[in-house]
Structure formats: C-alpha cells, structure tokens
Amino acid sequence: MSAQPVSQRRREWCPGVRRPMATGDGLLVRLHPFAGRLTADQARLIAAAAREHGNSYLDITARGNLQIRGVSDETYPELLAILDREGLTEPEGDGPNRLVAVSPLAGHDPRDRFDALVLAKAIESAGAALEGLPAKFFVAVDGGGSMPLDAIGADLHLVAGEDGTVAFSVPSSGALLGIGAASLSDAPDAARTILAGFAEMKRGGRTEARRLRDLQPHLVQELVAPAALEPVAAMPRRSAAPRAGAIAITGGHAVLLALPFGRCGTEQLVQVAQWSERFGTGEIRLSFTRGILLPGIADEHLSTLLAEASHAGFITDANDSRLSLIACPGKPDCASALTPAPADALRLAGACGDLLAQGANLHVSGCPKGCAHPGKADLTLVGRDDGRYDVVPHGSTRDVSSLHLSIDEIMTRLLPAKTSADLRRAFPERTR
Ligand code: SF4
C-alpha cells in the first residue's frame, strides 16, 4: 500500500465516502443517499461531522448528492467511521456510487404515473451485481410528474408514458433519443439487460466510452436489441422542474429550498432538520436542482417556513434571479478549476440582471467538466487555462467554442442585453 496521503492519491475520480477526491480546499467526501433521502437526525449528524472534520461547507450536487468539503488526511478516517456507522457509505468497488436518480418528489407527486421509488429500488438492486459499469454511470427513473429529470445527464432515462408503459431513452447529440418502451413489470429486466450489455462491452475492451452518450450509435443499437423493447411514442414536452418555493402535493405541500450555487453551510443544514420536524414529516430530500425539499408541509405552516428559510439564506421564490445562475465551486475550492466560477458568475449577475429576470440561464464552469450542469444553458462560459472563458451561447460545456473572452469583455458585451435576442446579438461570432 502506498504511503502517499489520500489527498495526493485521489484526484480525478468520481468521489464517494470511501473514495474522497482531492480538491483545492482539501478532500471532498460525497454522500449518495438513496433517492436523496435523509432523516433529520442524519442531517444533524452530517452537519456536525462536516463542522468537526471538514471546513463547514457542504454542496448539493446536480444529481442530488451531498458533499462535505475541506476534509484533511488527518480528519478523514474519523469522518469515514462516523458515516459508515450511519450507513451513509456507498458500496465497495469501482462501480457507480449510486445507480439511480429520482425526483425529490418521488412518492409524493400526485402527477406521477407510477411510484418511481419502487422502480428505482428494483433497478438499483438489479444493477448492484454487475461488474464493469463505470463509476459515473447512472439511470434516471422519472414518474412523469412535476420534476422532469430530462436535463440531469443520466446515461439511461426511464420515464412514465401516458399509456402506462415505461419509455426508455438515451442521450444523443444533446437531446434524449427514444429507444423503446416496456411494461412497468418488465422495465427492471430490460434496464438490467442494457446495463449488463454495456458492462460486458467495457470488460471486453470493445469500447473506451465511460458514458452511453459517448458510445457509437451501432453499439447502442447492439445494447438495446436484447432488451426486446416495444416501439415508443414521442414523449410530450414537460415544463422544466421548479427550482424553489411551495409545490402542491397530496395532503399539503412540499417546499423546495434553493441554495445559491448549491452551497450550504452546516448551520443551514441543522435548520433544515429542525424545520422538517417542526413543520413536516422529519424527512429531507436532496434535489438535483441543487436545493433541499421538505415534503408534507401543512398549509398553515407554509408562510412561517418560507419566511424563516428566506431569512436563513435559502432562495424560496421561484422568480429569484439567482436561480438562473449556475456555477461550480471553481477556484480556489476545486483543484481542477481554471477560473473563480462563482465569483465571476456573481459579477456577471450584476451586469445582466434584466436578462436573468427574463428567465435566461447562465452557467459558469471552472473547467470543461461541467460538474454543476451537464446540459445546455442560454449562455455557458467554460474556464480556460489562460484565465479567460470559452463562450458558448445556447450550448453546454461539451460544445466547442472559438470565442475566448475575459470576464471583463463578457460583462461589457452583456451590459446592454435585456432579452434572449440581445444575448444572441452580444455574441454574434461563429462558434462551432
Ligand atoms: S467543473 Fe468546476 S468543480 Fe468540476 S472539476 Fe471543473 S472546476 Fe472543478
């Protein structure tokens, strides 16, 4: 075994609790609770552990996971022991830390056409024994309700169809490509067949792709054929998932508390735990929108909860322009970062408040990995090693841009922009 400290050995992998990752502010320890669910006691325990063994900053990720930041080689072993005792560690091995992602409303959403939690559990256990799935591989299980998972960046999407079937799709050229449908009872086996086929391709060295979106189309077809899916109808477009505020559910409301850039302090997490017990059911759901959802809030508690949460620094208004800003931790918190993404995002917000108020979204990424947002944005800025940004209008960090500007140059161009059309005019150069 190498005598190298954890912080020097573990860069560039998909972090978990057993597999922390070195970043600019120390080790990052990522928790992957099933369905993003935590009890109030678990939230308090995590907050205390992050305070004692990390730097008191937590992030909620774009997959609805929770990461503790600023852990050191010295404090990590005790943190691992605490989280392990609480059952908050991921499985051993090099596979996915969590195979499925669901809406934080799963099980509570009256618009869902099936219980996504039940199907998600079946797929999680069907995939558990597979060897060879890459660590970042994951499956979105979407009941068809109020919080679509279309933009979450999963390898395989299973969505409830209007006819009672489960529609399967894979990402292709920045969109989702329908590959077939199965009955609800057949869906876990069909998903397992596709997953097993991909794992087999990886083990056999037939592809270097770590994500299905990077697999050649003929290999995708080869994977799908043995799953014997039925033809699938085109899925109707749904409104984007709400990002903050009260959401009507059966018997009351859920409240989605958003956090600027998904960053949460330990005191805020403790407050969430208290609110969940005072006003709700004691259950906490981490959301892929980079916020925290509290289900089961009675009508008479809504205004008090929203007021207290707003006072505590949460975003509770779905129209808050900060919701249109996306940024990863950037410099100095991430060792891979080439630019200070959150600070630059806030500077840009000052320059284009009108544009954000119109609903345009802006993604500032400290490097091309795009951790904070795998999908497209109205304007995506990708940090470069010369400190400037690759500018990608109406695209994602995966798109190539030939336009490289400093943050000051970008701000100057954005100042007059008030609408989406102005945004196009601000960056007329050809990007490819
Ligand atoms: S996208 Fe941001 S958080 Fe992710 S590796 Fe790059 S700089 Fe770090």
Coordinates of C-alpha atoms and ligand atoms in Angstrom, one line a residue:
M1 CA 0.0 0.0 0.0
S2 CA 1.3 3.5 -0.9
A3 CA 2.4 5.7 2.0
Q4 CA 1.1 8.7 -0.1
P5 CA -1.6 10.6 1.7
V6 CA -5.2 10.4 0.5
S7 CA -5.1 14.0 -0.7
Q8 CA -2.3 13.2 -3.2
R9 CA -3.5 9.9 -4.4
R10 CA -7.2 10.6 -5.1
R11 CA -7.7 13.1 -7.8
E12 CA -9.8 12.8 -11.0
W13 CA -12.2 10.1 -9.9
C14 CA -15.9 10.0 -9.0
P15 CA -15.8 10.7 -5.3
G16 CA -17.7 9.0 -2.6
V17 CA -17.3 8.5 1.1
R18 CA -14.9 5.6 0.7
R19 CA -13.3 7.4 -2.2
P20 CA -12.7 11.0 -1.4
M21 CA -11.3 13.4 -4.0
A22 CA -8.6 16.0 -3.6
T23 CA -9.8 19.5 -4.4
G24 CA -8.4 23.0 -3.9
D25 CA -9.8 23.2 -0.3
G26 CA -8.9 19.7 0.8
L27 CA -10.7 16.3 0.4
L28 CA -14.2 16.3 -0.9
V29 CA -16.4 13.5 0.5
R30 CA -19.6 12.9 -1.4
L31 CA -22.6 11.1 0.1
H32 CA -25.1 9.4 -2.2
P33 CA -28.2 8.6 -0.1
F34 CA -30.9 6.6 -1.9
A35 CA -33.4 9.0 -3.5
G36 CA -31.6 11.8 -1.8
R37 CA -33.4 10.9 1.4
L38 CA -32.1 11.9 4.8
T39 CA -33.7 11.8 8.2
A40 CA -33.5 14.9 10.4
D41 CA -31.1 13.0 12.7
Q42 CA -28.8 12.1 9.8
A43 CA -28.8 15.7 8.6
R44 CA -27.7 16.9 12.0
L45 CA -25.0 14.2 12.2
I46 CA -23.7 15.1 8.8
A47 CA -23.6 18.8 9.8
A48 CA -21.7 18.1 13.0
A49 CA -19.2 15.8 11.1
A50 CA -18.7 18.5 8.4
R51 CA -18.0 21.1 11.1
E52 CA -15.6 18.9 13.0
H53 CA -13.8 17.1 10.2
G54 CA -14.3 19.5 7.2
N55 CA -14.5 23.2 6.7
S56 CA -18.2 23.5 7.4
Y57 CA -19.1 23.9 3.7
L58 CA -21.4 21.4 2.0
D59 CA -22.6 21.3 -1.6
I60 CA -25.7 19.8 -3.1
T61 CA -24.8 18.4 -6.5
A62 CA -26.6 18.4 -9.8
R63 CA -27.5 14.7 -9.1
G64 CA -28.9 15.5 -5.7
N65 CA -26.0 14.2 -3.7
L66 CA -24.3 15.9 -0.8
Q67 CA -20.7 16.7 -0.4
I68 CA -18.6 17.6 2.6
R69 CA -15.7 19.9 1.8
G70 CA -12.4 20.8 3.3
V71 CA -11.6 17.4 4.9
S72 CA -7.9 16.7 5.6
D73 CA -5.9 13.5 5.6
E74 CA -5.9 13.6 9.4
T75 CA -9.6 14.1 9.8
Y76 CA -10.8 11.8 7.0
P77 CA -10.5 8.4 8.9
E78 CA -12.8 9.6 11.7
L79 CA -15.3 11.1 9.3
L80 CA -15.4 7.8 7.3
A81 CA -16.0 5.9 10.6
I82 CA -18.9 8.2 11.5
L83 CA -20.6 8.0 8.1
D84 CA -20.0 4.2 7.9
R85 CA -21.7 3.7 11.3
E86 CA -24.7 5.6 10.0
G87 CA -24.9 3.5 6.8
L88 CA -24.1 6.5 4.6
T89 CA -21.2 4.9 2.7
E90 CA -21.5 3.7 -0.8
P91 CA -20.9 0.1 -1.9
E92 CA -17.3 -1.2 -2.1
G93 CA -15.7 -1.4 -5.5
D94 CA -15.2 0.8 -8.5
G95 CA -18.8 0.8 -9.8
P96 CA -21.4 3.6 -9.5
N97 CA -21.7 5.0 -6.0
R98 CA -25.5 5.3 -6.7
L99 CA -27.0 3.8 -9.8
V100 CA -30.4 5.6 -9.8
A101 CA -31.6 9.2 -9.5
V102 CA -35.2 10.1 -8.9
S103 CA -37.2 13.3 -8.5
P104 CA -37.1 14.6 -4.9
L105 CA -40.9 14.5 -5.1
A106 CA -41.0 10.7 -5.8
G107 CA -43.6 9.1 -3.7
H108 CA -45.4 12.4 -3.1
D109 CA -46.1 13.7 -6.5
P110 CA -49.8 13.4 -7.5
R111 CA -48.8 13.9 -11.1
D112 CA -46.5 10.8 -11.2
R113 CA -47.9 7.9 -13.2
F114 CA -46.1 5.3 -11.2
D115 CA -44.1 5.2 -7.9
A116 CA -40.6 6.0 -9.1
L117 CA -39.2 4.9 -5.8
V118 CA -40.4 1.3 -6.3
L119 CA -38.9 1.1 -9.8
A120 CA -35.7 2.8 -8.8
K121 CA -35.2 0.3 -6.0
A122 CA -35.7 -2.6 -8.4
I123 CA -33.2 -1.1 -10.9
E124 CA -30.7 -0.3 -8.1
S125 CA -30.8 -3.9 -6.9
A126 CA -30.8 -5.4 -10.5
G127 CA -27.6 -3.4 -11.3
A128 CA -25.9 -4.0 -8.0
A129 CA -24.2 -7.2 -9.0
L130 CA -23.0 -6.0 -12.4
E131 CA -19.2 -5.6 -12.7
G132 CA -17.7 -3.2 -15.1
L133 CA -20.2 -0.3 -15.0
P134 CA -18.2 3.0 -14.9
A135 CA -18.4 5.0 -11.6
K136 CA -20.2 7.9 -13.2
F137 CA -22.8 5.8 -14.9
F138 CA -26.4 6.3 -13.7
V139 CA -30.1 5.8 -14.6
A140 CA -32.8 8.4 -14.2
V141 CA -36.2 7.0 -13.1
D142 CA -38.9 9.6 -13.8
G143 CA -42.5 9.1 -12.7
G144 CA -43.6 11.6 -15.3
G145 CA -44.7 14.2 -12.7
S146 CA -43.8 17.8 -11.7
M147 CA -40.0 17.5 -11.7
P148 CA -38.7 16.1 -15.1
L149 CA -35.2 14.6 -15.0
D150 CA -34.6 15.3 -18.7
A151 CA -31.6 17.6 -18.1
I152 CA -29.9 15.6 -15.3
G153 CA -27.4 14.0 -17.6
A154 CA -28.2 10.3 -17.0
D155 CA -26.9 7.5 -19.2
L156 CA -30.3 5.9 -19.4
H157 CA -33.7 7.6 -18.8
L158 CA -36.8 5.7 -17.9
V159 CA -39.9 7.9 -18.0
A160 CA -43.6 7.0 -17.3
G161 CA -45.5 7.1 -20.5
E162 CA -49.2 8.2 -20.8
D163 CA -50.2 4.6 -21.8
G164 CA -48.9 3.0 -18.6
T165 CA -45.6 1.9 -20.1
V166 CA -42.1 3.0 -19.3
A167 CA -40.3 4.9 -22.1
F168 CA -36.6 4.3 -22.4
S169 CA -34.2 6.9 -23.9
V170 CA -30.5 7.6 -24.1
P171 CA -28.7 11.0 -24.6
S172 CA -27.8 11.7 -28.2
S173 CA -26.4 14.9 -29.6
G174 CA -27.6 16.9 -26.6
A175 CA -31.1 15.6 -26.6
L176 CA -32.9 12.4 -25.5
L177 CA -33.4 9.7 -28.1
G178 CA -36.3 7.3 -27.5
I179 CA -35.1 3.7 -27.8
G180 CA -38.3 1.8 -26.9
A181 CA -40.8 1.1 -24.1
A182 CA -41.5 -1.8 -21.7
S183 CA -44.3 -2.5 -19.3
L184 CA -43.7 -1.4 -15.7
S185 CA -43.2 -5.0 -14.6
D186 CA -40.7 -5.7 -17.4
A187 CA -38.8 -2.4 -17.1
P188 CA -36.2 -3.6 -14.4
D189 CA -35.2 -6.6 -16.5
A190 CA -35.0 -4.6 -19.7
A191 CA -32.8 -1.9 -17.9
R192 CA -30.6 -4.7 -16.5
T193 CA -30.1 -6.2 -19.9
I194 CA -28.9 -2.8 -21.3
L195 CA -26.7 -2.2 -18.3
A196 CA -25.2 -5.7 -18.4
G197 CA -24.5 -5.3 -22.1
F198 CA -22.6 -2.1 -21.5
A199 CA -20.6 -3.6 -18.6
E200 CA -19.8 -6.5 -20.9
M201 CA -18.6 -4.2 -23.7
K202 CA -16.4 -2.4 -21.2
R203 CA -15.0 -5.6 -19.7
G204 CA -14.3 -7.0 -23.1
G205 CA -12.5 -3.8 -24.2
R206 CA -14.9 -3.2 -27.1
T207 CA -15.3 0.5 -26.1
E208 CA -13.4 3.1 -24.2
A209 CA -16.7 5.1 -23.6
R210 CA -17.5 5.7 -20.0
R211 CA -20.9 7.1 -20.7
L212 CA -23.7 5.9 -23.0
R213 CA -23.8 9.3 -24.6
D214 CA -20.2 8.7 -25.9
L215 CA -21.0 5.2 -27.3
Q216 CA -21.1 4.8 -31.1
P217 CA -24.7 4.5 -32.4
H218 CA -24.3 1.0 -33.7
L219 CA -23.1 -0.2 -30.3
V220 CA -26.1 1.5 -28.7
Q221 CA -28.3 -0.5 -31.1
E222 CA -26.5 -3.6 -30.2
L223 CA -27.1 -3.0 -26.5
V224 CA -30.8 -2.3 -26.9
A225 CA -31.7 -5.2 -29.2
P226 CA -31.7 -8.0 -26.5
A227 CA -33.9 -5.8 -24.2
A228 CA -36.8 -6.5 -26.6
L229 CA -38.3 -3.1 -26.1
E230 CA -41.6 -2.2 -27.8
P231 CA -41.8 0.8 -30.1
V232 CA -42.1 4.1 -28.2
A233 CA -44.3 7.1 -28.9
A234 CA -42.7 10.5 -28.8
M235 CA -42.9 11.9 -25.3
P236 CA -44.7 15.2 -24.8
R237 CA -42.5 18.1 -23.6
R238 CA -43.0 18.9 -19.9
S239 CA -42.3 22.2 -18.1
A240 CA -38.9 22.4 -16.5
A241 CA -38.7 21.4 -12.9
P242 CA -39.5 24.1 -10.3
R243 CA -36.3 25.3 -8.6
A244 CA -37.8 26.9 -5.4
G245 CA -40.9 27.5 -3.4
A246 CA -44.0 25.6 -2.4
I247 CA -45.3 22.7 -4.6
A248 CA -48.7 21.3 -4.1
I249 CA -48.7 17.5 -3.2
T250 CA -51.3 15.2 -1.9
G251 CA -52.4 16.3 1.6
G252 CA -50.4 19.6 1.7
H253 CA -47.2 21.0 0.2
A254 CA -43.6 20.3 -0.3
V255 CA -41.2 23.2 0.0
L256 CA -38.2 23.4 -2.2
L257 CA -35.4 25.4 -0.6
A258 CA -32.8 26.5 -3.1
L259 CA -29.2 27.5 -2.4
P260 CA -27.1 29.9 -4.4
F261 CA -24.8 27.6 -6.4
G262 CA -25.9 24.6 -4.3
R263 CA -23.6 25.7 -1.4
C264 CA -24.9 25.1 2.1
G265 CA -23.5 25.9 5.5
T266 CA -23.7 23.4 8.4
E267 CA -26.0 25.7 10.3
Q268 CA -28.3 25.8 7.4
L269 CA -28.5 22.0 7.3
V270 CA -29.2 21.9 11.0
Q271 CA -32.0 24.4 10.5
V272 CA -33.5 22.3 7.7
A273 CA -33.5 19.3 10.1
Q274 CA -35.4 21.4 12.6
W275 CA -37.9 22.6 10.1
S276 CA -38.5 19.1 8.8
E277 CA -39.5 18.0 12.3
R278 CA -41.4 21.2 13.3
F279 CA -43.4 21.6 10.1
G280 CA -43.1 18.4 8.1
T281 CA -42.6 14.7 8.5
G282 CA -38.9 14.7 9.6
E283 CA -37.9 13.7 6.1
I284 CA -35.4 15.6 4.0
R285 CA -34.9 15.1 0.2
L286 CA -31.8 16.4 -1.6
S287 CA -32.8 17.8 -5.0
F288 CA -31.0 17.6 -8.3
T289 CA -31.9 21.3 -8.7
R290 CA -29.2 21.8 -6.0
G291 CA -31.6 22.5 -3.2
I292 CA -33.4 20.7 -0.4
L293 CA -37.0 19.6 -0.5
L294 CA -39.2 19.2 2.6
P295 CA -42.3 17.1 2.0
G296 CA -45.5 17.0 4.0
I297 CA -45.8 20.7 5.0
A298 CA -49.3 21.6 6.2
D299 CA -50.9 24.7 4.7
E300 CA -50.9 26.5 8.0
H301 CA -47.1 26.2 8.3
L302 CA -46.2 27.3 4.8
S303 CA -45.7 31.0 5.3
T304 CA -43.7 30.6 8.5
L305 CA -41.4 28.1 6.9
L306 CA -40.9 30.2 3.8
A307 CA -40.1 33.3 5.9
E308 CA -37.7 31.6 8.2
A309 CA -35.9 29.9 5.3
S310 CA -35.6 33.1 3.4
H311 CA -34.1 34.7 6.5
A312 CA -31.6 31.9 6.8
G313 CA -30.3 32.5 3.2
F314 CA -32.3 30.0 1.2
I315 CA -34.0 31.0 -2.0
T316 CA -37.7 30.5 -1.6
D317 CA -39.0 32.5 -4.6
A318 CA -39.2 30.7 -7.9
N319 CA -38.6 34.0 -9.6
D320 CA -35.4 34.9 -7.8
S321 CA -32.9 35.8 -10.5
R322 CA -30.1 33.9 -8.6
L323 CA -31.8 30.7 -9.7
S324 CA -30.8 31.5 -13.3
L325 CA -27.1 31.4 -12.3
I326 CA -25.3 28.1 -12.2
A327 CA -21.6 27.9 -11.2
C328 CA -19.4 25.1 -9.9
P329 CA -17.1 25.6 -6.9
G330 CA -14.3 26.9 -9.2
K331 CA -11.1 28.4 -7.9
P332 CA -9.9 28.1 -5.2
D333 CA -12.1 25.3 -3.9
C334 CA -11.6 22.9 -6.8
A335 CA -8.0 21.8 -7.8
S336 CA -9.1 21.4 -11.4
A337 CA -10.5 24.9 -11.7
L338 CA -9.0 27.3 -14.1
T339 CA -11.2 30.3 -13.1
P340 CA -13.1 31.5 -10.0
A341 CA -16.5 30.4 -11.4
P342 CA -18.9 31.5 -8.5
A343 CA -17.2 34.9 -8.1
D344 CA -17.3 35.5 -11.8
A345 CA -21.0 34.4 -12.0
L346 CA -21.9 36.9 -9.4
R347 CA -20.1 39.7 -11.2
L348 CA -22.0 38.7 -14.4
A349 CA -25.3 38.8 -12.5
G350 CA -24.6 42.4 -11.7
A351 CA -24.1 43.1 -15.4
C352 CA -27.2 41.3 -16.7
G353 CA -29.8 41.3 -14.0
D354 CA -32.5 42.2 -16.6
L355 CA -31.6 39.3 -18.7
L356 CA -31.7 36.8 -15.8
A357 CA -35.0 38.3 -14.7
Q358 CA -36.4 37.3 -18.1
G359 CA -35.5 33.7 -17.3
A360 CA -32.3 33.3 -19.3
N361 CA -29.9 31.0 -17.6
L362 CA -26.2 31.4 -17.3
H363 CA -23.7 28.7 -16.5
V364 CA -20.1 29.5 -15.4
S365 CA -17.9 26.4 -15.2
G366 CA -14.3 26.5 -13.9
C367 CA -13.2 23.9 -16.5
P368 CA -14.8 21.8 -19.3
K369 CA -16.0 19.1 -17.0
G370 CA -19.2 21.0 -16.3
C371 CA -19.9 19.4 -12.9
A372 CA -22.6 21.9 -11.9
H373 CA -24.8 21.5 -15.0
P374 CA -24.4 18.8 -17.7
G375 CA -27.0 20.3 -20.0
K376 CA -27.3 23.4 -22.2
A377 CA -27.7 26.9 -20.9
D378 CA -28.6 30.2 -22.7
L379 CA -25.0 31.2 -22.1
T380 CA -22.3 28.8 -21.0
L381 CA -18.8 30.0 -20.0
V382 CA -16.0 27.4 -19.7
G383 CA -12.9 28.3 -17.8
R384 CA -9.6 28.2 -19.8
D385 CA -6.0 27.9 -18.6
D386 CA -5.3 31.4 -19.7
G387 CA -7.9 32.7 -17.2
R388 CA -10.4 33.6 -20.0
Y389 CA -13.6 31.8 -20.9
D390 CA -14.8 29.8 -23.9
V391 CA -18.1 31.4 -24.7
V392 CA -20.9 29.1 -25.7
P393 CA -24.3 30.7 -26.4
H394 CA -27.1 28.2 -26.3
G395 CA -24.9 25.2 -25.6
S396 CA -23.1 23.3 -22.9
T397 CA -19.6 22.8 -21.7
R398 CA -19.3 19.9 -24.1
D399 CA -19.6 22.2 -27.1
V400 CA -16.5 23.6 -28.8
S401 CA -16.2 27.4 -29.0
S402 CA -13.8 29.5 -30.9
L403 CA -14.7 32.6 -28.9
H404 CA -12.5 33.2 -25.9
L405 CA -13.1 36.3 -23.8
S406 CA -12.0 37.7 -20.4
I407 CA -14.7 38.1 -17.8
D408 CA -14.5 41.9 -18.3
E409 CA -15.0 41.6 -22.0
I410 CA -18.0 39.3 -21.4
M411 CA -19.5 41.8 -18.9
T412 CA -19.1 44.7 -21.3
R413 CA -21.0 42.7 -24.0
L414 CA -23.7 41.7 -21.6
L415 CA -24.4 45.1 -20.1
P416 CA -26.9 46.2 -22.8
A417 CA -28.6 42.8 -23.1
K418 CA -32.2 42.6 -21.8
T419 CA -33.6 39.7 -23.8
S420 CA -32.7 36.4 -25.3
A421 CA -32.4 38.1 -28.7
D422 CA -30.0 40.6 -27.2
L423 CA -27.9 37.7 -26.0
R424 CA -27.6 36.4 -29.5
R425 CA -26.6 39.8 -30.7
A426 CA -24.0 40.1 -27.9
F427 CA -22.0 37.2 -29.2
P428 CA -22.5 37.2 -33.0
E429 CA -19.2 35.4 -33.7
R430 CA -19.4 32.0 -35.1
T431 CA -18.8 29.2 -32.6
R432 CA -18.5 25.6 -33.7
Ligands
SF4_1 S1 -16.4 21.9 -13.5 FE1 -15.8 23.1 -11.7 S2 -16.0 21.8 -9.9 FE2 -16.0 20.4 -11.8 S3 -13.8 19.9 -12.0 FE3 -14.1 21.7 -13.3 S4 -13.6 23.4 -12.0 FE4 -13.9 21.7 -10.6

